[in-house]
Amino acid sequence: MRMFRAIDVSGSSLTAHRLWLDSISANLANVNTTRTAEGGPYRRKVPVFAEMLDKTIGGYEDTGGVRVVEIATDDTPPRLAYQPDHPDADEEGYVAFPNVNVVREMADMLTAGRAYEANLAVVDAARNMWTGALEIMRG
């Protein structure tokens, strides 16, 4: 419904940023995972966002907002550490650790959290505007 469009757009962004926070949580949980079912160390996951265009722009059927197109895998090489006693060490004694940088994940978590809060503020402002409009109509 067009009347609640601001809430729909912010809701799509809330969903996208929640997924980003989930990806960051998974990255931080696997920062030391050297063995996965696919083989090799865990690889950092990053959601790819795309805008949903209004159907008045380009004929798309979406209502606007943002959506997650895919969860991409970061292709940066794994971090190598010399630990010859580790069970996953290669013949030279190096262990391939995930390409997850804790500082970068924390910075991304702050960004995603603030974006989430900003969208919550938009939803709250839209709700307050509609509540005010209803009060005016009641007289």
Short mmCIF file of C-alpha atoms in Angstrom, two decimals:
data_model
loop_
_atom_site.label_atom_id
_atom_site.label_comp_id
_atom_site.label_asym_id
_atom_site.label_seq_id
_atom_site.Cartn_x
_atom_site.Cartn_y
_atom_site.Cartn_z
CA MET A 1 0.00 0.00 0.00
CA ARG A 2 1.43 3.39 -1.01
CA MET A 3 0.39 4.93 2.28
CA PHE A 4 3.00 2.92 4.16
CA ARG A 5 5.71 3.12 1.53
CA ALA A 6 8.30 4.72 3.84
CA ILE A 7 7.82 1.85 6.27
CA ASP A 8 8.10 -0.71 3.44
CA VAL A 9 11.37 0.84 2.20
CA SER A 10 12.83 1.03 5.69
CA GLY A 11 11.64 -2.49 6.41
CA SER A 12 13.54 -3.83 3.41
CA SER A 13 16.66 -2.04 4.65
CA LEU A 14 16.16 -3.42 8.16
CA THR A 15 16.02 -6.93 6.70
CA ALA A 16 19.14 -6.36 4.60
CA HIS A 17 21.14 -4.91 7.50
CA ARG A 18 20.04 -7.70 9.82
CA LEU A 19 21.39 -10.16 7.25
CA TRP A 20 24.65 -8.19 7.13
CA LEU A 21 24.89 -8.38 10.93
CA ASP A 22 24.24 -12.14 10.72
CA SER A 23 27.08 -12.47 8.19
CA ILE A 24 29.42 -10.49 10.44
CA SER A 25 28.48 -12.75 13.36
CA ALA A 26 29.25 -15.84 11.29
CA ASN A 27 32.58 -14.33 10.20
CA LEU A 28 33.57 -13.56 13.79
CA ALA A 29 32.45 -16.98 15.01
CA ASN A 30 34.66 -18.65 12.41
CA VAL A 31 37.74 -16.44 12.75
CA ASN A 32 39.86 -19.48 13.72
CA THR A 33 38.12 -22.20 11.67
CA THR A 34 40.85 -23.87 9.66
CA ARG A 35 38.81 -26.78 8.35
CA THR A 36 35.40 -26.64 6.63
CA ALA A 37 33.20 -29.17 4.86
CA GLU A 38 34.23 -27.61 1.53
CA GLY A 39 37.88 -28.05 2.45
CA GLY A 40 40.36 -25.42 3.56
CA PRO A 41 39.79 -22.56 5.99
CA TYR A 42 36.55 -20.64 6.40
CA ARG A 43 36.16 -17.81 3.89
CA ARG A 44 34.67 -14.46 4.81
CA LYS A 45 31.02 -13.97 3.74
CA VAL A 46 29.77 -10.60 2.52
CA PRO A 47 26.18 -9.77 1.48
CA VAL A 48 25.76 -7.94 -1.83
CA PHE A 49 23.03 -5.29 -1.76
CA ALA A 50 21.00 -3.98 -4.69
CA GLU A 51 18.36 -1.33 -4.79
CA MET A 52 14.78 -2.23 -5.61
CA LEU A 53 13.56 0.34 -8.07
CA ASP A 54 10.10 1.82 -8.07
CA LYS A 55 7.89 0.53 -10.86
CA THR A 56 7.55 4.10 -12.10
CA ILE A 57 11.31 4.03 -12.78
CA GLY A 58 12.22 1.51 -15.44
CA GLY A 59 9.12 -0.65 -15.13
CA TYR A 60 10.24 -2.74 -12.13
CA GLU A 61 7.55 -4.28 -9.95
CA ASP A 62 9.33 -3.66 -6.67
CA THR A 63 8.20 -1.04 -4.18
CA GLY A 64 11.63 0.47 -3.58
CA GLY A 65 14.21 -0.12 -0.91
CA VAL A 66 17.09 -2.53 -0.81
CA ARG A 67 17.47 -6.29 -1.16
CA VAL A 68 20.26 -8.79 -0.78
CA VAL A 69 21.24 -10.25 -4.14
CA GLU A 70 23.67 -12.85 -2.83
CA ILE A 71 26.01 -13.78 -0.01
CA ALA A 72 29.40 -13.53 -1.72
CA THR A 73 32.59 -15.20 -0.57
CA ASP A 74 35.60 -12.94 -0.10
CA ASP A 75 38.39 -14.14 -2.39
CA THR A 76 41.31 -12.62 -0.50
CA PRO A 77 43.94 -15.25 0.36
CA PRO A 78 43.92 -16.91 3.77
CA ARG A 79 46.17 -15.70 6.56
CA LEU A 80 49.16 -18.01 6.98
CA ALA A 81 50.69 -18.63 10.40
CA TYR A 82 53.64 -20.82 11.31
CA GLN A 83 52.29 -23.43 13.73
CA PRO A 84 53.97 -26.78 12.96
CA ASP A 85 52.11 -28.54 15.82
CA HIS A 86 48.66 -27.63 14.43
CA PRO A 87 46.78 -30.63 12.93
CA ASP A 88 46.02 -28.62 9.75
CA ALA A 89 49.63 -27.47 9.20
CA ASP A 90 51.12 -28.15 5.78
CA GLU A 91 54.46 -29.89 5.26
CA GLU A 92 56.29 -26.56 5.88
CA GLY A 93 54.43 -25.99 9.17
CA TYR A 94 52.11 -23.21 7.99
CA VAL A 95 48.40 -23.16 8.82
CA ALA A 96 45.90 -21.34 6.60
CA PHE A 97 43.54 -19.32 8.79
CA PRO A 98 40.34 -17.63 7.53
CA ASN A 99 40.63 -14.31 5.71
CA VAL A 100 38.55 -12.66 8.44
CA ASN A 101 39.99 -9.46 9.94
CA VAL A 102 38.40 -8.86 13.35
CA VAL A 103 38.96 -5.08 13.21
CA ARG A 104 37.27 -4.83 9.84
CA GLU A 105 34.35 -6.96 11.03
CA MET A 106 33.92 -4.74 14.09
CA ALA A 107 33.92 -1.61 11.90
CA ASP A 108 31.38 -3.23 9.57
CA MET A 109 29.28 -4.20 12.59
CA LEU A 110 29.20 -0.56 13.77
CA THR A 111 28.22 0.60 10.27
CA ALA A 112 25.47 -2.00 9.93
CA GLY A 113 24.21 -1.30 13.43
CA ARG A 114 23.99 2.43 12.83
CA ALA A 115 22.22 1.90 9.51
CA TYR A 116 19.77 -0.39 11.29
CA GLU A 117 19.14 2.27 13.95
CA ALA A 118 18.65 4.96 11.28
CA ASN A 119 16.02 2.86 9.54
CA LEU A 120 14.28 2.23 12.85
CA ALA A 121 14.17 6.01 13.33
CA VAL A 122 12.55 6.38 9.89
CA VAL A 123 9.90 3.80 10.79
CA ASP A 124 9.25 5.56 14.09
CA ALA A 125 8.98 8.98 12.37
CA ALA A 126 6.56 7.60 9.77
CA ARG A 127 4.46 6.01 12.51
CA ASN A 128 4.38 9.29 14.42
CA MET A 129 3.34 11.21 11.29
CA TRP A 130 0.47 8.80 10.65
CA THR A 131 -0.59 8.93 14.26
CA GLY A 132 -0.59 12.74 14.07
CA ALA A 133 -2.60 12.66 10.84
CA LEU A 134 -5.18 10.38 12.46
CA GLU A 135 -5.44 12.73 15.44
CA ILE A 136 -6.07 15.68 13.09
CA MET A 137 -8.79 13.72 11.28
CA ARG A 138 -10.53 12.91 14.58
CA GLY A 139 -10.75 16.60 15.26
#
